PDB file of C-alpha atoms in Angstrom:
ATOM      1  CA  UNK A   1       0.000   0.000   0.000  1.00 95.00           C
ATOM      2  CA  UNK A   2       1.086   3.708  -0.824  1.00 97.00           C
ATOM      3  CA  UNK A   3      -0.340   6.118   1.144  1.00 98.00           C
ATOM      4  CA  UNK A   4      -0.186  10.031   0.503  1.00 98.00           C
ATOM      5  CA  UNK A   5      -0.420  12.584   3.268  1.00 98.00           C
ATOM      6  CA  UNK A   6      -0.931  16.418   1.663  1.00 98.00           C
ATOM      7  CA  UNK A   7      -0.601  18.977   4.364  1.00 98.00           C
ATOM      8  CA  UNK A   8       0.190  22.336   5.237  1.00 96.00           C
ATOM      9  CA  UNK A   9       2.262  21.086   8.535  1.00 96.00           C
ATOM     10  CA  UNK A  10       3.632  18.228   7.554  1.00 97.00           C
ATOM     11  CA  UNK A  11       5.948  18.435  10.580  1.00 96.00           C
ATOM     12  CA  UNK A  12       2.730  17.813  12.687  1.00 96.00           C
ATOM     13  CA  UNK A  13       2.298  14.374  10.477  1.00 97.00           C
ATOM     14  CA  UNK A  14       6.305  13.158  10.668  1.00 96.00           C
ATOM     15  CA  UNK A  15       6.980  12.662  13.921  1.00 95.00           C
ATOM     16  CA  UNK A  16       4.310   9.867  14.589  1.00 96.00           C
ATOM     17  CA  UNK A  17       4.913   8.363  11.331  1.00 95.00           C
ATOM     18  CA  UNK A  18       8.453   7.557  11.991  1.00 94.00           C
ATOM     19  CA  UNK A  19       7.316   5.321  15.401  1.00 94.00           C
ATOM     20  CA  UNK A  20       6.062   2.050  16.204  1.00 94.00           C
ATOM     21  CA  UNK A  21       4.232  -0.256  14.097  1.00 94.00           C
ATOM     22  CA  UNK A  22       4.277   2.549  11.490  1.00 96.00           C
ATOM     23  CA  UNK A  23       7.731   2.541  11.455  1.00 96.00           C
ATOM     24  CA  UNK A  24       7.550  -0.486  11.755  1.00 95.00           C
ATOM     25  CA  UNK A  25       5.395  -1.473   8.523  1.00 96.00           C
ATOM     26  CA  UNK A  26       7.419   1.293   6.549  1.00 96.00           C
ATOM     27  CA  UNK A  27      10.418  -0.416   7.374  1.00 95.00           C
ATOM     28  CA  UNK A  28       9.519  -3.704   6.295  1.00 96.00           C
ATOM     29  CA  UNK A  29       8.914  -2.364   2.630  1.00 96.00           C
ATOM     30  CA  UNK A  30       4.794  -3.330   4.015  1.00 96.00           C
ATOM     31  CA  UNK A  31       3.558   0.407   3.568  1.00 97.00           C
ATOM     32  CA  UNK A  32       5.052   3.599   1.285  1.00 97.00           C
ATOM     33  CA  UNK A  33       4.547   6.824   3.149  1.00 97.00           C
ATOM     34  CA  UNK A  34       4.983  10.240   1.618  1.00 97.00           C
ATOM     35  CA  UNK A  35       4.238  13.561   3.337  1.00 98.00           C
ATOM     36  CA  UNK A  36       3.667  16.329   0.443  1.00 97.00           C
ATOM     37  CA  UNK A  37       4.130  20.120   1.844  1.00 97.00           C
ATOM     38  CA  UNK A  38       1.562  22.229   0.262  1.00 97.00           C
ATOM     39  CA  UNK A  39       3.308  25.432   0.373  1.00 96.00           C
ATOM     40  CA  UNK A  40       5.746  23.049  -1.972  1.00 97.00           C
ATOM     41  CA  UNK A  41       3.389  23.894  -4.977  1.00 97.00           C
ATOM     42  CA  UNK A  42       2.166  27.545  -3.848  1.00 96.00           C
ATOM     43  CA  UNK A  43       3.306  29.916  -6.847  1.00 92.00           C
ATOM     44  CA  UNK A  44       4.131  33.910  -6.239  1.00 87.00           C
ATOM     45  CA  UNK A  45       6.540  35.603  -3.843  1.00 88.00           C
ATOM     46  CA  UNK A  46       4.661  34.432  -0.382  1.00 89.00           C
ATOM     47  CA  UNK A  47       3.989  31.147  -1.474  1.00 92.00           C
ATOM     48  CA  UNK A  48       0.479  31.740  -0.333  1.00 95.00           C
ATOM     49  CA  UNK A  49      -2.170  28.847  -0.060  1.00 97.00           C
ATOM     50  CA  UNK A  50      -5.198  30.330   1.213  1.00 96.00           C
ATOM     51  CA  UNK A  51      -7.394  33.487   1.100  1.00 96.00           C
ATOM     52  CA  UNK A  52     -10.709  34.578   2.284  1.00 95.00           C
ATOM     53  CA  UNK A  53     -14.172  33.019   1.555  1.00 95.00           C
ATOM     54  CA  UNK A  54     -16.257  34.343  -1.585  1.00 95.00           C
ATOM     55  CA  UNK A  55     -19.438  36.194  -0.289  1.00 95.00           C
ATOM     56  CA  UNK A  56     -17.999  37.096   3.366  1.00 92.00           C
ATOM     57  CA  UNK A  57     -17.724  34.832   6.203  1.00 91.00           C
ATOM     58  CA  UNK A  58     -14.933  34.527   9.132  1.00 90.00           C
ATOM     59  CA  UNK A  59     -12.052  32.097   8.560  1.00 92.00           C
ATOM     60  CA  UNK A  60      -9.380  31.402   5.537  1.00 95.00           C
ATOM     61  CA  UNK A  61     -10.048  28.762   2.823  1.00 96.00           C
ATOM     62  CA  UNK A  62      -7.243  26.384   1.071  1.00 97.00           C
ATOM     63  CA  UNK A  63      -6.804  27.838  -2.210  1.00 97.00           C
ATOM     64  CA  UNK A  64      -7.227  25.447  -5.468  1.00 97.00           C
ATOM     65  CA  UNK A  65      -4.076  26.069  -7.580  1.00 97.00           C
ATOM     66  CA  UNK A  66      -1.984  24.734  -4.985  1.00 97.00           C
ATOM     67  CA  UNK A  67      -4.595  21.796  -4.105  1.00 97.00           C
ATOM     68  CA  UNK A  68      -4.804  20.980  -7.909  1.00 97.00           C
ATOM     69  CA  UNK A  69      -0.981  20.979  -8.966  1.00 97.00           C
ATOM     70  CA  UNK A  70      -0.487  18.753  -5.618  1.00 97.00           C
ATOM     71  CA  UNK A  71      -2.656  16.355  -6.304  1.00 97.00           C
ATOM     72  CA  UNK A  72      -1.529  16.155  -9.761  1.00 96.00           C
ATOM     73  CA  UNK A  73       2.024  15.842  -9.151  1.00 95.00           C
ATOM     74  CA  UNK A  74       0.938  13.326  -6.490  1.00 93.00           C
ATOM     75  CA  UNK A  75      -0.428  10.696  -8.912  1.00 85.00           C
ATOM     76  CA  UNK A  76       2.047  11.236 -11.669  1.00 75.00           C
ATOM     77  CA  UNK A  77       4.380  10.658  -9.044  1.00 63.00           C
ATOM     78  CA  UNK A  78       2.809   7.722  -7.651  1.00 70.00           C
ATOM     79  CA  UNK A  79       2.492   5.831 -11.247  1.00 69.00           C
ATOM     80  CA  UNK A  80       6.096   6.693 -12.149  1.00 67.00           C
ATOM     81  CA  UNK A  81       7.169   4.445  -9.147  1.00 73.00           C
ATOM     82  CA  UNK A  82       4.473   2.075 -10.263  1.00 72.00           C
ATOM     83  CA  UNK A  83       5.859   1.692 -13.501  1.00 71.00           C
ATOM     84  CA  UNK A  84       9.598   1.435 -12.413  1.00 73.00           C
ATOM     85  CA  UNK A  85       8.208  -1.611 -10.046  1.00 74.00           C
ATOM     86  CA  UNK A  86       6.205  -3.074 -13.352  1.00 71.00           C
ATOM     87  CA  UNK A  87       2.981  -2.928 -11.657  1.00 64.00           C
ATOM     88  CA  UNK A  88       0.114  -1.977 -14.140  1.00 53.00           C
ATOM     89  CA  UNK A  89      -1.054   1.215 -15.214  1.00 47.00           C
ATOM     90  CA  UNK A  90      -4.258   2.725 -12.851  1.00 40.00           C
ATOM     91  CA  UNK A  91      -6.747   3.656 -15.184  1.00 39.00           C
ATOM     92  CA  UNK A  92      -8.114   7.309 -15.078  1.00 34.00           C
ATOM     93  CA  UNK A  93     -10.839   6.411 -12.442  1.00 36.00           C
ATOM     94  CA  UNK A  94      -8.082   4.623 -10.074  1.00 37.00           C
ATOM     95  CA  UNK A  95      -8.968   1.238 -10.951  1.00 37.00           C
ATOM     96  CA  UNK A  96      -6.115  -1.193 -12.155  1.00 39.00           C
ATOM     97  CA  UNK A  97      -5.847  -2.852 -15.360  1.00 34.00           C
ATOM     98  CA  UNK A  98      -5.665  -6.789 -14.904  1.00 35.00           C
ATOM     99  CA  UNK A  99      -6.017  -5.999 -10.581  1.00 42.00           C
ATOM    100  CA  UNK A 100      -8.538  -5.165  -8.561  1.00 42.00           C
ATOM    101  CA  UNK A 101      -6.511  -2.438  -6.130  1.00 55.00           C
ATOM    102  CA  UNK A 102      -8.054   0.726  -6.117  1.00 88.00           C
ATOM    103  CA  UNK A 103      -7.265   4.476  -5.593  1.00 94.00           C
ATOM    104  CA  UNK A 104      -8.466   6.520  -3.133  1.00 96.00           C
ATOM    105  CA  UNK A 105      -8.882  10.456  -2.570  1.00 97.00           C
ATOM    106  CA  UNK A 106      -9.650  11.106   1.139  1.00 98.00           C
ATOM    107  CA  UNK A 107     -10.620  14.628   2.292  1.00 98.00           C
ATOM    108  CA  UNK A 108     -10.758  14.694   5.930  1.00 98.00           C
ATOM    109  CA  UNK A 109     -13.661  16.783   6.941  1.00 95.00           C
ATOM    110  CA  UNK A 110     -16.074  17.350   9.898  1.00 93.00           C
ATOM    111  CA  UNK A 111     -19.100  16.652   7.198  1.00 93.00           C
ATOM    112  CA  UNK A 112     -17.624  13.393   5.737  1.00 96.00           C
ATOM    113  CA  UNK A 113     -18.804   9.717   6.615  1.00 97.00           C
ATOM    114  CA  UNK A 114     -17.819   8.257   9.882  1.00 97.00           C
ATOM    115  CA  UNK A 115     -14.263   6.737  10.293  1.00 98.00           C
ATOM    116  CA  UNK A 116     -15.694   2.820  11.695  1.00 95.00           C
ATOM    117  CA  UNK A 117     -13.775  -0.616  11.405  1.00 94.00           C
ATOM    118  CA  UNK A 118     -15.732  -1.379   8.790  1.00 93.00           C
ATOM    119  CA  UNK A 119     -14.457   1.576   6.526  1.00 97.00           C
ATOM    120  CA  UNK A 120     -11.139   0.979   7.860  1.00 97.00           C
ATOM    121  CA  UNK A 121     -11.399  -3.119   6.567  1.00 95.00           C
ATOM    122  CA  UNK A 122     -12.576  -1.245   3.049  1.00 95.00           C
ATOM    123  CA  UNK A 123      -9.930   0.909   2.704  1.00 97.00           C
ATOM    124  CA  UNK A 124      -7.476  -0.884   3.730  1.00 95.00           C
ATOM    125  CA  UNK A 125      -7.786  -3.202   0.754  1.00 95.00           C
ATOM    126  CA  UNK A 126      -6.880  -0.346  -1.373  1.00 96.00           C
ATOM    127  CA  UNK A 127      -3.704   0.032  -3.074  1.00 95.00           C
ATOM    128  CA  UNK A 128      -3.500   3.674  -2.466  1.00 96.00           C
ATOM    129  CA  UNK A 129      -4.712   6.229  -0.466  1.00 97.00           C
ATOM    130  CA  UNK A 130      -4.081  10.012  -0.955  1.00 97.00           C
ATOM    131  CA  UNK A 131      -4.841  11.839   2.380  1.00 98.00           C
ATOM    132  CA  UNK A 132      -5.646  15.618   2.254  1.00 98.00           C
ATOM    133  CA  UNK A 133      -5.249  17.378   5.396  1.00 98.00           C
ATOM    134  CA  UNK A 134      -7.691  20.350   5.231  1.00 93.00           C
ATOM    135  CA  UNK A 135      -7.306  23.543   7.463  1.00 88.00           C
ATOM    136  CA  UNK A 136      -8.482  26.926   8.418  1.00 87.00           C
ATOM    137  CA  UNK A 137     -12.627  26.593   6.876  1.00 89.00           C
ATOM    138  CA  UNK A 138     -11.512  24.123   4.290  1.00 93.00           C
ATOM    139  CA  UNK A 139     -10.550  23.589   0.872  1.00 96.00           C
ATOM    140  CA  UNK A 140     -12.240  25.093  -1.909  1.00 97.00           C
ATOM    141  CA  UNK A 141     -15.174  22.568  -3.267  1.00 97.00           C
ATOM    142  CA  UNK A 142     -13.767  22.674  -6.405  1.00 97.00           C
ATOM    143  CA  UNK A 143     -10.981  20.176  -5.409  1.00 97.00           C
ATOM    144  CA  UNK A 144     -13.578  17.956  -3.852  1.00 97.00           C
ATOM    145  CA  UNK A 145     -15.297  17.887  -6.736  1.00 97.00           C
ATOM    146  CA  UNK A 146     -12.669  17.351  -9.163  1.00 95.00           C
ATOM    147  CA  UNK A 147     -10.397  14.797  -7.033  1.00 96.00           C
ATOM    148  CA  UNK A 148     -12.013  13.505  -3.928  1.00 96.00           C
ATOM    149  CA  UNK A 149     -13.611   9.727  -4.063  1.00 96.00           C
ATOM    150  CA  UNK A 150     -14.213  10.164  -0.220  1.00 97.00           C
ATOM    151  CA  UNK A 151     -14.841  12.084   2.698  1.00 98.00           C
ATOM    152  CA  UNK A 152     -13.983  10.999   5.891  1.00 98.00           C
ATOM    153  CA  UNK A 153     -14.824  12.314   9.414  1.00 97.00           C
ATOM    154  CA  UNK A 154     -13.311  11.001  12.937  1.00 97.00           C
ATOM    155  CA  UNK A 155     -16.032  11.961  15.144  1.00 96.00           C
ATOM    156  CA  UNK A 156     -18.622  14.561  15.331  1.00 95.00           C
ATOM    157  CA  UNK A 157     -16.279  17.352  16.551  1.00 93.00           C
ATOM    158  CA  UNK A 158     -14.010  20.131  14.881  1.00 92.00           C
ATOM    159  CA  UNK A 159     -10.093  19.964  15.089  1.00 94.00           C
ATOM    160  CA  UNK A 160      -7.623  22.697  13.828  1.00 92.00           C
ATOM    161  CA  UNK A 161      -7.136  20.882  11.072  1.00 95.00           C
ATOM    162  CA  UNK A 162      -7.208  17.312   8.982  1.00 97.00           C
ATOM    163  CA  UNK A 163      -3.447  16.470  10.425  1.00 98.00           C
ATOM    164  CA  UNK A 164      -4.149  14.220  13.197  1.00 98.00           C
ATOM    165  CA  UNK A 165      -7.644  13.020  11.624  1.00 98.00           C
ATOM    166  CA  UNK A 166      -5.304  11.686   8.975  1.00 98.00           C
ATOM    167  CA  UNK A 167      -2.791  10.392  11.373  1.00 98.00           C
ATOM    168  CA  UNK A 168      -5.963   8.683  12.968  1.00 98.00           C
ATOM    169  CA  UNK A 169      -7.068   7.170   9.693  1.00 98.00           C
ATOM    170  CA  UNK A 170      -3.206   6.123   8.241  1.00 98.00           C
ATOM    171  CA  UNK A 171      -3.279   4.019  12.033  1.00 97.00           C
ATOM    172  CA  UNK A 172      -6.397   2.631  11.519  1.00 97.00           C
ATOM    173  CA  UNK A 173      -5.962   1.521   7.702  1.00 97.00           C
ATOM    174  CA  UNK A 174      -2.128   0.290   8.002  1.00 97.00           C
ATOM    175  CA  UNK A 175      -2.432  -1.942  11.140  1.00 95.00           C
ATOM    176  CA  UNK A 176      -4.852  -4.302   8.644  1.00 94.00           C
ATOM    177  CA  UNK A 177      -2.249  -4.609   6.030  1.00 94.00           C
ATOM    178  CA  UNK A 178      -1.285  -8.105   5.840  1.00 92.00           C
ATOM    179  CA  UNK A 179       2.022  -8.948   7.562  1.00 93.00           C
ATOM    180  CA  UNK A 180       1.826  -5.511   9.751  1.00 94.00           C
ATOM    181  CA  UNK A 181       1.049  -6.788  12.991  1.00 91.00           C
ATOM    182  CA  UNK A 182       3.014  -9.972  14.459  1.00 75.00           C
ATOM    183  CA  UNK A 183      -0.182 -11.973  15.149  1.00 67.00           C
ATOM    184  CA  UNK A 184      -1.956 -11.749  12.261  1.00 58.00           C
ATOM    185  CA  UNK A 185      -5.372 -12.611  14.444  1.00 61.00           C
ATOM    186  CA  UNK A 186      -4.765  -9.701  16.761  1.00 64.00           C
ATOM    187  CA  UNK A 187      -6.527  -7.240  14.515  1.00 64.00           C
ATOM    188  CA  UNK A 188      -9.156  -9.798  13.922  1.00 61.00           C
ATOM    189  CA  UNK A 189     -10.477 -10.038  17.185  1.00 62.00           C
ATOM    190  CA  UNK A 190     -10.453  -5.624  18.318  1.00 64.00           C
ATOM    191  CA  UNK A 191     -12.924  -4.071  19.241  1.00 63.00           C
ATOM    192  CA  UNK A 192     -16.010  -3.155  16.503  1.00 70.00           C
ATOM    193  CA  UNK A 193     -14.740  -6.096  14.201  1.00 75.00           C
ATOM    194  CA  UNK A 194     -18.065  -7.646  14.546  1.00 82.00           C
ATOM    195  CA  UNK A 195     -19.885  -4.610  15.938  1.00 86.00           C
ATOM    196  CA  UNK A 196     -19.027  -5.533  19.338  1.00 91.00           C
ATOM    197  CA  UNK A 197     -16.869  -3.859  22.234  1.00 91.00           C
ATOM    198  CA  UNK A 198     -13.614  -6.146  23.221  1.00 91.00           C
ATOM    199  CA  UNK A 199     -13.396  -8.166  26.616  1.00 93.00           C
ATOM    200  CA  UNK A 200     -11.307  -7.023  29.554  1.00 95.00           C
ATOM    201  CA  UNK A 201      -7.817  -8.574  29.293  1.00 95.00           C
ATOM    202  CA  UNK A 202      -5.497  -9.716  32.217  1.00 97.00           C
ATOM    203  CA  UNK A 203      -1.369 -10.655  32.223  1.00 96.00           C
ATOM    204  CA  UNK A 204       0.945 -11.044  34.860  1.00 96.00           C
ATOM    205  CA  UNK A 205       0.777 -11.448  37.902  1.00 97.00           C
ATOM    206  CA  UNK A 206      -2.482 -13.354  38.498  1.00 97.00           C
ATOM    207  CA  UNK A 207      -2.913 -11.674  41.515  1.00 97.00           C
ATOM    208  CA  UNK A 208      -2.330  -7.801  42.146  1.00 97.00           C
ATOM    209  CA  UNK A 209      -3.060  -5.541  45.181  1.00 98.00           C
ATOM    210  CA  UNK A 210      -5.364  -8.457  46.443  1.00 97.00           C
ATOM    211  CA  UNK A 211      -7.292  -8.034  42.609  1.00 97.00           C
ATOM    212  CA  UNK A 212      -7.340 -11.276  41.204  1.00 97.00           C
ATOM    213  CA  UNK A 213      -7.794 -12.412  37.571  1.00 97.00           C
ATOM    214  CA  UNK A 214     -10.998 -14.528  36.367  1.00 97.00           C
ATOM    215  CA  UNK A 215     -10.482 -18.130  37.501  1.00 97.00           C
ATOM    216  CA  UNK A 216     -11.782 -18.717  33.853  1.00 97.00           C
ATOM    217  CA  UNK A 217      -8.507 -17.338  32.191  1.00 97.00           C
ATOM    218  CA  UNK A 218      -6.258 -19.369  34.215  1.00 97.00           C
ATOM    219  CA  UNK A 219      -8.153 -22.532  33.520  1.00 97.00           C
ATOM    220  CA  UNK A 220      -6.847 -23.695  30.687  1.00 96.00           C
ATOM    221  CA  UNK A 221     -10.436 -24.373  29.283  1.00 97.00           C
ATOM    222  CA  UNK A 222     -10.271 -22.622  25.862  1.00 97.00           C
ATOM    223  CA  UNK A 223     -13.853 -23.080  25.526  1.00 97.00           C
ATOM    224  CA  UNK A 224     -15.115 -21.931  28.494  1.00 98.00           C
ATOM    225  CA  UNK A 225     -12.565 -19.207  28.282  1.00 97.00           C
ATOM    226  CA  UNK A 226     -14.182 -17.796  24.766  1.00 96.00           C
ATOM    227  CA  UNK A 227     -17.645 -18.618  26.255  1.00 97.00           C
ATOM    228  CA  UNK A 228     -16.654 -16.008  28.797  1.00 97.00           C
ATOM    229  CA  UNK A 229     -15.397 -13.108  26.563  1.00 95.00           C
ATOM    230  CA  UNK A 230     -18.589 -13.220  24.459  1.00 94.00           C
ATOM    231  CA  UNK A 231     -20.213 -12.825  27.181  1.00 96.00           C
ATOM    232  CA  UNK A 232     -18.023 -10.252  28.644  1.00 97.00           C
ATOM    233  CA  UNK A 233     -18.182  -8.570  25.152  1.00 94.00           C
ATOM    234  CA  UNK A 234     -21.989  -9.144  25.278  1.00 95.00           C
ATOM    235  CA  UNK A 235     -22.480  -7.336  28.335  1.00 97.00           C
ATOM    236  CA  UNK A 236     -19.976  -4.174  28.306  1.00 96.00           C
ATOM    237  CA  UNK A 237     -21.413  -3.392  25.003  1.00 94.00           C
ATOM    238  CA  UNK A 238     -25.115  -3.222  26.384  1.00 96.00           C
ATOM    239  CA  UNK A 239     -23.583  -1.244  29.130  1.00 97.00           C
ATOM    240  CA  UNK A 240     -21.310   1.059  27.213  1.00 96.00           C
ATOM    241  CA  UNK A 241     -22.723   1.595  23.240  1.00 95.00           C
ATOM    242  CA  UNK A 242     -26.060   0.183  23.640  1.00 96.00           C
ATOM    243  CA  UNK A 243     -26.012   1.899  19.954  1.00 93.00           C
ATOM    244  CA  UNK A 244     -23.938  -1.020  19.143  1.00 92.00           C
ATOM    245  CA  UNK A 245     -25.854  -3.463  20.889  1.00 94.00           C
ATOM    246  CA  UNK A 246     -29.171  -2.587  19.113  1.00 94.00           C
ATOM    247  CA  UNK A 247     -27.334  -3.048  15.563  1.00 91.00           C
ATOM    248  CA  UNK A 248     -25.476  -6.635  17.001  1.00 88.00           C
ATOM    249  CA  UNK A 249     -28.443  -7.840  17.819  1.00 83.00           C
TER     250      UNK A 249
END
């Protein structure tokens, strides 16, 4: 998987991409990462990408020239490596010839769909994503209607800006690449994979400031031991998300 990150702060972005299983998956030649710096394809003497909103209004809007010649550099960019690595050619509307990857646009924005595990499974069959990190109002709707496939939101709340929320979805999508995580049934079994919240989990030691783990989980009794979780699972999602609960059922 390639993944794209366009940003006005991409030193907001960097840091957390260069740790853990990110790293990690980056390392392994699992996951390409490539921050793009907007200001990088700003023309004039202040290299300006924003200005203020037609017909009034408080707040600063992304500008499209720099938007548009990112985005376009992006996926010439992205094709060229293709084609040094003989993959195939993506066709203008992102899907493969001869392969069923796919392309992706993602503008992160308070009024897209909700980020869930099931959008995460989606899009993390993709073969590449290209993340756009919106700030100030937004981006000007012409790039979202010229480039954007999707719009993504990570909860019903307004950040600064699309860094983290992109950060957030990068996490999310990577972790389910194939190979990522060590145990491949780790991701399998988190929280929201079936519409359920996860069990409580215990290690070492089995007792702990006179707090003791289940009996169960020290049995040895795989059965019982799952029969336990699902109910576990069962009952601190009624609690919790009843939400969930409704839709499990």
């Amino acid at each position: 998987m390639r993944i794209d990150i366009i940003t006005a702060l991409p030193e907001i972005v960097r840091g957390p991409l260069q740790q853990s299983i990110i790293s990690r998956a980056v390392a392994g030649g699992l996951v390409e990462i490539h921050v793009h710096d907007l200001r990088d394809y700003a023309t004039g003497k202040h290299r300006q990408i924003d200005d203020y909103p037609y017909g009034g209004g408080a707040g600063m809007v992304l500008k499209p020239e720099p938007l548009f010649a990112c985005l376009r550099a992006v996926e010439v960019g992205a094709r060229a490596t293709e084609a040094q690595k003989g993959e195939p050619e993506p066709d203008v509307d992102g899907q493969q010839s001869g392969d069923s990857g796919t392309e992706e646009v993602i503008f992160l924005s308070p009024d897209g769909e909700k980020l869930t595990q099931s959008l995460a499974n989606t899009l993390s069959l993709a073969d590449r994503l290209i993340l756009i990190a919106g700030h100030y109002k937004g981006i000007d709707q012409r790039v979202r209607d010229r480039f954007v496939t999707r719009e993504v939101s990570i909860g019903d709340y307004v950040l600064s800006g699309g860094e983290l929320p992109a950060l957030v979805l990068a996490d999310a999508v990577i972790r389910l690449v194939p190979g990522v995580l060590g145990d491949a049934s780790s991701a399998l079994t988190d929280s929201f994979q079936d519409g359920l919240l996860d069990a409580p989990v215990y290690t070492r030691p089995a007792v702990f400031e006179g707090m003791a783990v289940p009996e169960v989980l020290l049995s040895g009794n795989h059965e019982e031991i799952e029969s336990w979780r699902d109910k576990q699972r069962i009952e601190k999602t009624k609690k919790r998300r009843p939400d969930l609960y409704d839709a499990a059922k």
